Coordinates of C-alpha atoms in Angstrom, one line a residue:
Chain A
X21 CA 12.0 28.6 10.4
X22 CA 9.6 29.1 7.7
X23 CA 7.8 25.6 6.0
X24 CA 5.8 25.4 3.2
X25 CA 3.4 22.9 3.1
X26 CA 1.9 21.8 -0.9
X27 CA -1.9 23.0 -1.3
X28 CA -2.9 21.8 -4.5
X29 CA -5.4 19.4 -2.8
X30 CA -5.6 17.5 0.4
X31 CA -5.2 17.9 4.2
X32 CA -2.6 20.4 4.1
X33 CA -4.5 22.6 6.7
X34 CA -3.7 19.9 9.3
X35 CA 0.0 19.9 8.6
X36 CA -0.3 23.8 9.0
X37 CA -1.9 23.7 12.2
X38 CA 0.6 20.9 13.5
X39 CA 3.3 22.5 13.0
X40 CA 1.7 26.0 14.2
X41 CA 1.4 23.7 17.4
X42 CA 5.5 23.4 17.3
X43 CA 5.9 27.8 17.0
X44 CA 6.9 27.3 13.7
X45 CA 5.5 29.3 10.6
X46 CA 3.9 27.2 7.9
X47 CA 2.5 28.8 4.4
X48 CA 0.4 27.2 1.7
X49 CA 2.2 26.5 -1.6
X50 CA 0.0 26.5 -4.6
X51 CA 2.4 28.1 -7.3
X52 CA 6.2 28.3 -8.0
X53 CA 6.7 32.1 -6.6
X54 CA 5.6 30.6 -2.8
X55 CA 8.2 28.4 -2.5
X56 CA 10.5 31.3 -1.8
X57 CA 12.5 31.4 1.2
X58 CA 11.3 28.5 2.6
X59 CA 13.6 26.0 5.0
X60 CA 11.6 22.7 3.9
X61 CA 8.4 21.7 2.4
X62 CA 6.0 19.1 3.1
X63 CA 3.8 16.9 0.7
X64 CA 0.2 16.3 2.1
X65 CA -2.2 13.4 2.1
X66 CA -4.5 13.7 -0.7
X67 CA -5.2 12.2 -3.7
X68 CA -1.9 11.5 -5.6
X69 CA -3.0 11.5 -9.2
X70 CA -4.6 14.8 -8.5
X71 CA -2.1 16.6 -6.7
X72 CA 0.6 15.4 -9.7
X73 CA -1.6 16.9 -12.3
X74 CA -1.9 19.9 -10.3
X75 CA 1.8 20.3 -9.4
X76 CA 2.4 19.5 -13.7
X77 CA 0.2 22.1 -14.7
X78 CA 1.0 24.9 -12.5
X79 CA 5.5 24.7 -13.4
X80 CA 5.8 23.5 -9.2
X81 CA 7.5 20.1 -10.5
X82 CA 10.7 21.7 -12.2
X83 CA 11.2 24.2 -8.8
X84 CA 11.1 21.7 -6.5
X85 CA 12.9 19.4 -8.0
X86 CA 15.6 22.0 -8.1
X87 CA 15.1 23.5 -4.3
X88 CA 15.5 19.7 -3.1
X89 CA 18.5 18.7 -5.3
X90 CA 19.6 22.2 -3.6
X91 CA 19.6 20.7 -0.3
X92 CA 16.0 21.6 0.7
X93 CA 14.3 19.5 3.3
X94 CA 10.9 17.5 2.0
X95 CA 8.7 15.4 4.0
X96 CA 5.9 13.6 2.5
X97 CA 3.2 11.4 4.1
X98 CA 0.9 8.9 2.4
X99 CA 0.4 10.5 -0.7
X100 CA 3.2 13.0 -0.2
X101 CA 5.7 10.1 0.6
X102 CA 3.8 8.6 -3.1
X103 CA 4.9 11.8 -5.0
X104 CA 8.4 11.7 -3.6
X105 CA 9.0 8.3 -4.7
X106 CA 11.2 7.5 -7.4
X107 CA 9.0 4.8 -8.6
X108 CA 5.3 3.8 -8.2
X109 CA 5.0 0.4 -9.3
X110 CA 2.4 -0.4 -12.1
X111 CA 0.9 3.5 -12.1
X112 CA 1.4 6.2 -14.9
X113 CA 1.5 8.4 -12.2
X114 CA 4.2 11.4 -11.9
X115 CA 6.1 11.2 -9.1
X116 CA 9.6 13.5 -8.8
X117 CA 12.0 11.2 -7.7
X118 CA 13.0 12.8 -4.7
X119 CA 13.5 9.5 -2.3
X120 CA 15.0 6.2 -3.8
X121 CA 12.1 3.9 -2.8
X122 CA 9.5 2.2 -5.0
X123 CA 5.9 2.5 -3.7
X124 CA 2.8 0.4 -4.1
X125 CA -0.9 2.6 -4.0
X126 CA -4.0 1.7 -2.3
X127 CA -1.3 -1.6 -0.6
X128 CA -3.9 -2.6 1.8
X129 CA -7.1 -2.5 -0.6
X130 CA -9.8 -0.1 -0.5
X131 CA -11.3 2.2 2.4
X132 CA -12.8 -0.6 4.4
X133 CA -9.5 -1.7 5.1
X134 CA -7.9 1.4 6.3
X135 CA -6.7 1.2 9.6
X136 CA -5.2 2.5 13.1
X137 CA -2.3 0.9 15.3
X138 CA 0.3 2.0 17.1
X139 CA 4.1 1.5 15.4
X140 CA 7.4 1.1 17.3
X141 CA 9.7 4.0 15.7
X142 CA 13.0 3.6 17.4
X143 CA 14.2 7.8 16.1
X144 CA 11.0 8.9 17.9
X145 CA 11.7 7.2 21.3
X146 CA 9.7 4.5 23.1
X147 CA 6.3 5.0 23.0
X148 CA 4.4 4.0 19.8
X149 CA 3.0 6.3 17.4
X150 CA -0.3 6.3 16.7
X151 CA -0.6 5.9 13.0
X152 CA -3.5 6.2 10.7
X153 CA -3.5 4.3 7.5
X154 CA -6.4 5.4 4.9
X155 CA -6.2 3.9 1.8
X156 CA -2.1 4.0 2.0
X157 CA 0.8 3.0 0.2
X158 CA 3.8 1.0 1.5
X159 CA 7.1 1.2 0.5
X160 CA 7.9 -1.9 -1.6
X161 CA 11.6 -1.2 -1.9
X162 CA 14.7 1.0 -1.1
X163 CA 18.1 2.2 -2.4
X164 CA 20.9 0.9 0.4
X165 CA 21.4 4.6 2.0
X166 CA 17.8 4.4 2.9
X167 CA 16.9 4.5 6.1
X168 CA 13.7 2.4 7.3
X169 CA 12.4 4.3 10.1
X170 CA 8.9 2.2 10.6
X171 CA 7.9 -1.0 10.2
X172 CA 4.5 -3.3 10.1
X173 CA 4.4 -6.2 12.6
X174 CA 4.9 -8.5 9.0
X175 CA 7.9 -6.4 8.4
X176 CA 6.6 -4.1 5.8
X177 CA 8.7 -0.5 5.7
X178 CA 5.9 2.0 6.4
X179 CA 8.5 5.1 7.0
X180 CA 11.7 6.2 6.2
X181 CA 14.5 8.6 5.6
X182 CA 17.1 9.3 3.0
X183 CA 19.4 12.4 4.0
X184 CA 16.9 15.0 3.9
X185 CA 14.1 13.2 2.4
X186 CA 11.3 12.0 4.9
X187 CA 8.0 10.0 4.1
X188 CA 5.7 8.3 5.7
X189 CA 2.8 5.8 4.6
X190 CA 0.6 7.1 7.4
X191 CA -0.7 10.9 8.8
X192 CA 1.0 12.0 11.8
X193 CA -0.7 15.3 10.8
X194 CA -4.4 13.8 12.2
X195 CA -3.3 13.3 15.7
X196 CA -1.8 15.0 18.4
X197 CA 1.4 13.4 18.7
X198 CA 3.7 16.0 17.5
X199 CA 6.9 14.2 17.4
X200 CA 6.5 13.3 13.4
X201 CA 7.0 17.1 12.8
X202 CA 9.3 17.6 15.4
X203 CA 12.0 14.7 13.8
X204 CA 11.5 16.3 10.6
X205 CA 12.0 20.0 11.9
X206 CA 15.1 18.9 13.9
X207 CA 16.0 17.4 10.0
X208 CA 15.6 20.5 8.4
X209 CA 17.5 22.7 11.0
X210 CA 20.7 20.3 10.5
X211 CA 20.3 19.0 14.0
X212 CA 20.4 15.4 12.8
X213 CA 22.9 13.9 10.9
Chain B
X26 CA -4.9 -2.7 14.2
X27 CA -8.2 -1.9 14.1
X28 CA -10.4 -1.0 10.9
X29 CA -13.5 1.2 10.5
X30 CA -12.9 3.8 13.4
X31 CA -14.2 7.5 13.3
X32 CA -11.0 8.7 12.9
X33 CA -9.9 6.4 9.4
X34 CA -13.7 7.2 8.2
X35 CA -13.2 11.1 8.9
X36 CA -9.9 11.1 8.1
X37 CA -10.7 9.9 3.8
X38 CA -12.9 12.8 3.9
X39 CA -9.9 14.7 5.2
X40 CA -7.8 13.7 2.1
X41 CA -10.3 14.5 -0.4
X42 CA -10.5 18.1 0.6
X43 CA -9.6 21.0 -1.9
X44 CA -10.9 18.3 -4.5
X45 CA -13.7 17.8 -6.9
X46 CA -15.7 14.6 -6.5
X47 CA -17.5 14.0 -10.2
X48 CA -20.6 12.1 -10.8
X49 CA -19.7 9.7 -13.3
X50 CA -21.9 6.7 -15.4
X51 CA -19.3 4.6 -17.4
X52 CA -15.8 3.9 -17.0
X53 CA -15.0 6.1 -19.7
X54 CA -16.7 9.0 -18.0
X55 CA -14.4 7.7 -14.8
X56 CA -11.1 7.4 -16.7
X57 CA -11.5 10.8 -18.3
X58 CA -12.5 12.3 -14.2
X59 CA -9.3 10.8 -13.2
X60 CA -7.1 12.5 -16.1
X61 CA -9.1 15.9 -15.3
X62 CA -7.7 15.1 -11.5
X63 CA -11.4 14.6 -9.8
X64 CA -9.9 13.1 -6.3
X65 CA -12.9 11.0 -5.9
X66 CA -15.8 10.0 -8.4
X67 CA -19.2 9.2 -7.6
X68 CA -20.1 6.3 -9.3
X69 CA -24.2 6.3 -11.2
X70 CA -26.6 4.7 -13.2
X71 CA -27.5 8.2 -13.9
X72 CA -27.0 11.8 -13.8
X73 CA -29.3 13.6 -11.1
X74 CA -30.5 15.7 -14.4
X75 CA -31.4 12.5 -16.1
X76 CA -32.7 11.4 -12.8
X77 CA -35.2 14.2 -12.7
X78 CA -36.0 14.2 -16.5
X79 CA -36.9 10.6 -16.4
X80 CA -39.0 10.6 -13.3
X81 CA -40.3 7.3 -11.6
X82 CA -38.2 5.7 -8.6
X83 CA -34.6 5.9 -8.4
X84 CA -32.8 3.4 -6.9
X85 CA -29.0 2.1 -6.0
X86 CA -27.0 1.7 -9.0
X87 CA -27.1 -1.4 -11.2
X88 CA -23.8 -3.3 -8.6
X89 CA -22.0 -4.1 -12.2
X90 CA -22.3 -0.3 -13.2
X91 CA -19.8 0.4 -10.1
X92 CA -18.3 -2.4 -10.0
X93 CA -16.6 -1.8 -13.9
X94 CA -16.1 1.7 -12.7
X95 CA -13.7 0.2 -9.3
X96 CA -11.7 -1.4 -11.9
X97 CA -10.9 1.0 -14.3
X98 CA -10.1 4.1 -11.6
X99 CA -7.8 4.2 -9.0
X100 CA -9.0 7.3 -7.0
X101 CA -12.0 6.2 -4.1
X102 CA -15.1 5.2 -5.8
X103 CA -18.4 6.6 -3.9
X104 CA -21.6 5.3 -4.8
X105 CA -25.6 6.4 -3.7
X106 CA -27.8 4.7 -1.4
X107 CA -31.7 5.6 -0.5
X108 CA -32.3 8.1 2.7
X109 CA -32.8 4.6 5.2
X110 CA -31.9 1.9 2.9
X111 CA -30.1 0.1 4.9
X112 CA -29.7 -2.6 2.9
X113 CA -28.5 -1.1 -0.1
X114 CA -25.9 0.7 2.3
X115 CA -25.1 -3.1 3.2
X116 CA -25.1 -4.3 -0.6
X117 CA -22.3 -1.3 -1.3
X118 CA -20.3 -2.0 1.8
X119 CA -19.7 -5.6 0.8
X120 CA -19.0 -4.4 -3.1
X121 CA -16.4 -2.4 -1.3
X122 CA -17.4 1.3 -2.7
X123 CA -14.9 3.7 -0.7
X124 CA -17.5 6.0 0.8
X125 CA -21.6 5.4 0.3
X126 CA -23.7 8.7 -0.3
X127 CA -26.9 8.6 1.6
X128 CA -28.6 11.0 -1.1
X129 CA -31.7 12.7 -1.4
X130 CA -31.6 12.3 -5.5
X131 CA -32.5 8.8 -5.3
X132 CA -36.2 8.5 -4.2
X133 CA -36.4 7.9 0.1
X134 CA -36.6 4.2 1.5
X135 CA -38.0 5.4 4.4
X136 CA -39.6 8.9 5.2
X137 CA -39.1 8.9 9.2
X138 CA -35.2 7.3 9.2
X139 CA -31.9 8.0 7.9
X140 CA -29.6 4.9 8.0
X141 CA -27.9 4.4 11.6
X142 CA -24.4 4.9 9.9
X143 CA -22.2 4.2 13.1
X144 CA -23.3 0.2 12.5
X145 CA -21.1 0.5 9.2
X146 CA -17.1 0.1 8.9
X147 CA -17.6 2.2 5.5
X148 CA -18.1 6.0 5.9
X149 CA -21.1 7.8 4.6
X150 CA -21.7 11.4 3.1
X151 CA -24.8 12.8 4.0
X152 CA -26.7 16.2 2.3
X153 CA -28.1 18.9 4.7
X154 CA -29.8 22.1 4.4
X155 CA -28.8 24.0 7.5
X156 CA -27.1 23.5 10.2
X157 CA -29.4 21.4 12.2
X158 CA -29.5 18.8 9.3
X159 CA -25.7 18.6 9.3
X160 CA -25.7 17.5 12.9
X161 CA -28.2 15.6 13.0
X162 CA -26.9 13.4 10.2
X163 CA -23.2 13.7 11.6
X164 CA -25.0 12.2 14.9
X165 CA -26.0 8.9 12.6
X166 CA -22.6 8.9 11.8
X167 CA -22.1 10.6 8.7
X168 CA -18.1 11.3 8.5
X169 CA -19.0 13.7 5.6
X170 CA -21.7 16.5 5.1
X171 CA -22.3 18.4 1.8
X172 CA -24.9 20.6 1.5
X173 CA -27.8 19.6 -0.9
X174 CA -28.5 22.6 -3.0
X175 CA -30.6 21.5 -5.9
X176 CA -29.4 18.2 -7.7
X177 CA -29.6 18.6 -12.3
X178 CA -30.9 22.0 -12.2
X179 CA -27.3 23.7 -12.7
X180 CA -28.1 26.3 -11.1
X181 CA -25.9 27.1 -8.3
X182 CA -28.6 29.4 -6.0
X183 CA -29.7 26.3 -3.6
X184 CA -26.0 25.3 -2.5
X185 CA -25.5 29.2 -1.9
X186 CA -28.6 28.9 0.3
X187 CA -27.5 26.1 2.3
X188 CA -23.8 26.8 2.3
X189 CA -24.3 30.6 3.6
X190 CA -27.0 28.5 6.7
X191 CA -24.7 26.1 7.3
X192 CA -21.8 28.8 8.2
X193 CA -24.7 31.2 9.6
X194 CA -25.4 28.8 12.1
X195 CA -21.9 27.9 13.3
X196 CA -21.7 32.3 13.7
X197 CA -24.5 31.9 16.0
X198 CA -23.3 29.1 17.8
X199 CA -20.0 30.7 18.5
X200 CA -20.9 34.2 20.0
X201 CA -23.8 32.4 22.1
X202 CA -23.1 32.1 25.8
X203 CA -23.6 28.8 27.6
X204 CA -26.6 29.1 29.1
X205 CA -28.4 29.6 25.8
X206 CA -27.2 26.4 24.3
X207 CA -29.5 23.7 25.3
X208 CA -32.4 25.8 23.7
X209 CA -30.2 26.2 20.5
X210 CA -29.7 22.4 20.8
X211 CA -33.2 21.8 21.3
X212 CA -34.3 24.4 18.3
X213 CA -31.5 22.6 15.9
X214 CA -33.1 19.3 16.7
X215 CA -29.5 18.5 17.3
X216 CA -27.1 16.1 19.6
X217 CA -26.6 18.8 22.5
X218 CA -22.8 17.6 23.0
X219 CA -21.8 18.3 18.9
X220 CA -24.1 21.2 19.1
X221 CA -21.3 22.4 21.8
X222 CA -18.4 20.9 20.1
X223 CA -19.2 23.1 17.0
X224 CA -19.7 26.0 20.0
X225 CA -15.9 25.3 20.8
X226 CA -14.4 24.6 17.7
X227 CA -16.4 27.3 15.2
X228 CA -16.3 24.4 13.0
X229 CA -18.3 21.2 12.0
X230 CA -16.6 18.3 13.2
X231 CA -16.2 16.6 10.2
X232 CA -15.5 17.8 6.4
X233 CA -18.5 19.9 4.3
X234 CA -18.7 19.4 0.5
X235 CA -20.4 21.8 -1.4
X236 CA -22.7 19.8 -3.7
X237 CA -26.0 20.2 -6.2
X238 CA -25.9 23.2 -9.2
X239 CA -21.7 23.6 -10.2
X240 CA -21.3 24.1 -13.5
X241 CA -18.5 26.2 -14.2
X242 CA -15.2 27.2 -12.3
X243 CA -16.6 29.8 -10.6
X244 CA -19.2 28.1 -9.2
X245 CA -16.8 26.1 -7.6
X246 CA -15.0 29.0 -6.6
X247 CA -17.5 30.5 -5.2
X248 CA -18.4 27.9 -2.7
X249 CA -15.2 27.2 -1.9
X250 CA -14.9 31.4 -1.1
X251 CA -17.8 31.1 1.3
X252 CA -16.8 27.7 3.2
X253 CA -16.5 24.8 1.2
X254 CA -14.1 22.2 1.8
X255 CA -14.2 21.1 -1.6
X256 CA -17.1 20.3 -3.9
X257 CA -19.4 17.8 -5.8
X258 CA -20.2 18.1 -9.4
X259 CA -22.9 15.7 -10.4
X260 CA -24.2 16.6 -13.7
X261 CA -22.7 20.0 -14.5
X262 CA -19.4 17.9 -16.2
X263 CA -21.0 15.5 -18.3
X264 CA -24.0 17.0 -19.1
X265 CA -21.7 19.8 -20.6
X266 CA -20.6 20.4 -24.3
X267 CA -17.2 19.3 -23.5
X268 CA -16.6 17.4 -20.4
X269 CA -12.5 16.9 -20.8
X270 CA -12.2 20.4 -20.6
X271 CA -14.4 22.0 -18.1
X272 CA -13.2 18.5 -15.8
X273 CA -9.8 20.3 -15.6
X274 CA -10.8 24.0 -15.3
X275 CA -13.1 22.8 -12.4
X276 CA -10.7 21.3 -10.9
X277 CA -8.1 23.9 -11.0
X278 CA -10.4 26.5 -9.6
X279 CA -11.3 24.7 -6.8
X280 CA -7.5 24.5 -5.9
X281 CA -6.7 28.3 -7.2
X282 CA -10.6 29.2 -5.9
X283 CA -8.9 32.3 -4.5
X284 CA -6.9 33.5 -7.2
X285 CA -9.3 35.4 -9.9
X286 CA -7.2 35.6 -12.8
X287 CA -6.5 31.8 -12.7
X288 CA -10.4 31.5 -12.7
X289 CA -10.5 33.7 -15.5
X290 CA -8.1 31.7 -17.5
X291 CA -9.6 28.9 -17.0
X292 CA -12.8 29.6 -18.2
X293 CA -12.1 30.5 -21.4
X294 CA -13.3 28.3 -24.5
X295 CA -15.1 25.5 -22.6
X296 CA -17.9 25.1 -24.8
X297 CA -21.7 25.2 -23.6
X298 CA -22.5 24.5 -19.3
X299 CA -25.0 22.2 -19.2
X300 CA -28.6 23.9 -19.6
X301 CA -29.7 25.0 -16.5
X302 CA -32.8 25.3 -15.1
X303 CA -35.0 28.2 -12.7
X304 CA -35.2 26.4 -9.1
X305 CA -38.7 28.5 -8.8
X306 CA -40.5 27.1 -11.6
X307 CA -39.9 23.7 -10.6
X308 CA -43.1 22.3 -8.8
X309 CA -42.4 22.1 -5.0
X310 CA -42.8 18.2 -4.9
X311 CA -40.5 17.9 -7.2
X312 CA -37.6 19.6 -5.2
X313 CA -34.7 16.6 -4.4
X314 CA -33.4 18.7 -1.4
X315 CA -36.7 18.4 0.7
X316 CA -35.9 14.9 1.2
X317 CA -34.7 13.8 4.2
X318 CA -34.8 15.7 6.9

């Protein structure tokens, strides 16, 4: 399997090396011609507004958009699962509309409220995931055939999955726990329904 | 759920990587950084070029200057403290700035001291020089280095300098056996255990900025080619004939900072760079980057 991972801007190096961790090849996707032959892409953290101008000046928008309605696999995390989002409420940002959730930026204020805890997330098994929250978004609302994979202790939906669409308000991609990736690799080689 | 650790002040850093960080002075400057897709801004009373023409002590901003600039952007907000002004550091931490940049272009607070940065739930950006510098400030607590070059000059030849001994050092750390580290350590004037992390890892353990002299694409580009995670540009936007413009380009090479022909189009037609000015014929006591240590 061959993944790309969106290098406009952000930490896509980590999502590189995590999945390098799970022997499978990842490539950096700056411009349309990369996103050849890939089996699923995945959307950094970053800056949002800056990766969307990025993606809108460089014609990766329109191909992507295309690849995923073609059944490609996309998984997105903080301001990957932002981009995916069909709506970002009160922002001008771009975001393609891949994933029928509305999103809220910066939901828990600025950096000195960032956090870490551990989540229950019932696809990954027992154990809680460590999750790393900087500056994230949460997901405000969802279309019925969403799936909410993650939750806050106050309920709030911090991950989920629609068919072949994946995001998550945190980074899996800064710690070691692989099973993130995994779930979403399993996704993108039809193993899950 | 815990707030403040290493890894959520490491990890912003993290996301701002491949991006430009822009000094700017109003919210207007801000809002047009943000359109241009700087993923941080840096938020000033002054440019450092305005800094240096206007002489005297310079302090933290004006509080109402940033604050106006956190409402009108989105994107993390950074703002400057003195080398060991502490309190200032507190002052910005309460404001809620996103990172605080302990900076040698504001005049020091306190020759002897940097600011014990692990006391702060708010990360910090420090400059450096070499190698030595980096760790020693990463030891504070900085969850960010970027090298100093030479602040408002616009002249890219001191970031070279202390990009090319930042990664010279990690070389030499790297093909050094064991039993020569403690002297390397002790040499560095570094913490012995990050002087072996970096030994382990061939890389600092947190993100390096290129900062101090960008002012056009390929300057970017170049410090991105030899190392940087992403860079700084202080006064080389606004100070330029057409800031809009050379916003974007910069940004776009720093992305595409390995692709020449996307640097080449992106240079084109972006007016007059800020004037620049010879690093050698400024007096020595006037050199920002010998601050700190």
């Amino acid at each position: 399997m061959k993944i790309g991972v969106l290098a406009s801007q952000g930490a896509f190096i980590e999502h590189i090396k995590t999945l390098n961790k799970l022997d499978t090849e990842a490539v950096p996707v700056r411009l349309p011609g990369e996103l050849k032959g890939l089996d699923g892409l995945i959307f950094p953290g970053g800056e949002s507004t800056t990766i969307s101008r990025l993606m809108a000046s460089y014609k990766l928008v329109d191909e992507i958009d295309a690849l995923a309605k073609d059944g490609m696999p996309v998984f997105g995390t903080c301001a990957g699962m932002i981009l995916m989002a069909r709506e970002i409420s009160g922002n001008t940002t771009q975001s393609l509309g891949l994933m029928d959730i509305t999103v809220k930026r910066n939901a828990f204020g600025r950096q000195v409220d960032s956090f870490e805890t551990q989540l229950k997330i019932q696809v990954l098994g027992e154990k809680p995931f460590p999750a790393v929250f900087i500056r994230a978004p949460i997901i405000e609302s969802y279309a019925e055939d969403v799936e909410v994979l993650a939750r806050l202790d106050d309920d709030t939906p911090v991950a989920a999955r629609q068919g072949k669409m994946l995001g998550a308000a945190f980074h899996p991609e800064l710690t070691d726990d692989l099973r993130f990736h995994e779930y979403f690799l399993k996704m993108a080689s039809g193993k899950l329904n | 759920m815990e707030k403040g650790t290493w890894k959520v002040k490491t990890g912003l850093a993290q996301m701002l990587k491949g991006g430009v960080i822009m000094d700017v002075v109003t919210p207007e400057h801000a809002k047009i950084a943000e359109e241009a897709g700087a993923c941080a801004v840096m938020a000033l009373e002054r440019v450092p070029a305005d800094i240096r023409a206007a002489g005297g002590v310079a302090r933290m901003a004006d509080p109402t200057v940033i604050e106006n600039i956190m409402k009108t952007v989105t994107i993390p907000v950074m703002a400057k403290c003195r080398i060991g002004h502490f309190v200032e550091a507190q002052v910005l931490e309460a404001m809620g700035v996103d990172y605080i940049d302990e900076s040698e272009v504001l005049t020091p607070a306190d020759e002897n001291n940097h600011v014990w940065k692990h006391d702060f739930k708010v990360p910090f950006v420090c400059g450096c020089r070499d190698l030595g510098e980096a760790l020693r400030r990463i030891g504070e607590g900085a969850a960010m280095i970027r090298t100093k070059g030479e602040a408002g000059t616009g002249n890219i030849v001191e970031a070279v300098r202390h990009m090319r001994a930042v990664m010279d050092g990690i070389r030499r750390l790297v093909n050094m056996p064991q039993e020569e580290l403690m002297k390397e350590a002790k040499e560095l004037g570094a913490p012995f255990e990050i002087v072996a992390d970096v030994r382990k890892t061939g890389k600092l353990p947190v993100v390096n900025f290129a900062a101090g002299g960008v002012a056009t694409p390929a300057d970017a580009a170049l410090m991105m080619q030899l190392g940087a995670e992403g860079v700084f540009v202080g006064s080389g936007i606004f100070k330029s004939s057409n800031p809009e413009v050379r916003a974007k380009a910069i940004v776009k090479a720093t992305t595409h900072y390995k692709d020449p022909g996307i640097i080449a189009e992106v240079s084109k037609k972006l007016g007059d760079a800020m004037p620049g000015l010879d690093v050698n014929q400024i007096p020595d006591e006037e050199l920002l980057a010998k601050r700190g240590w």
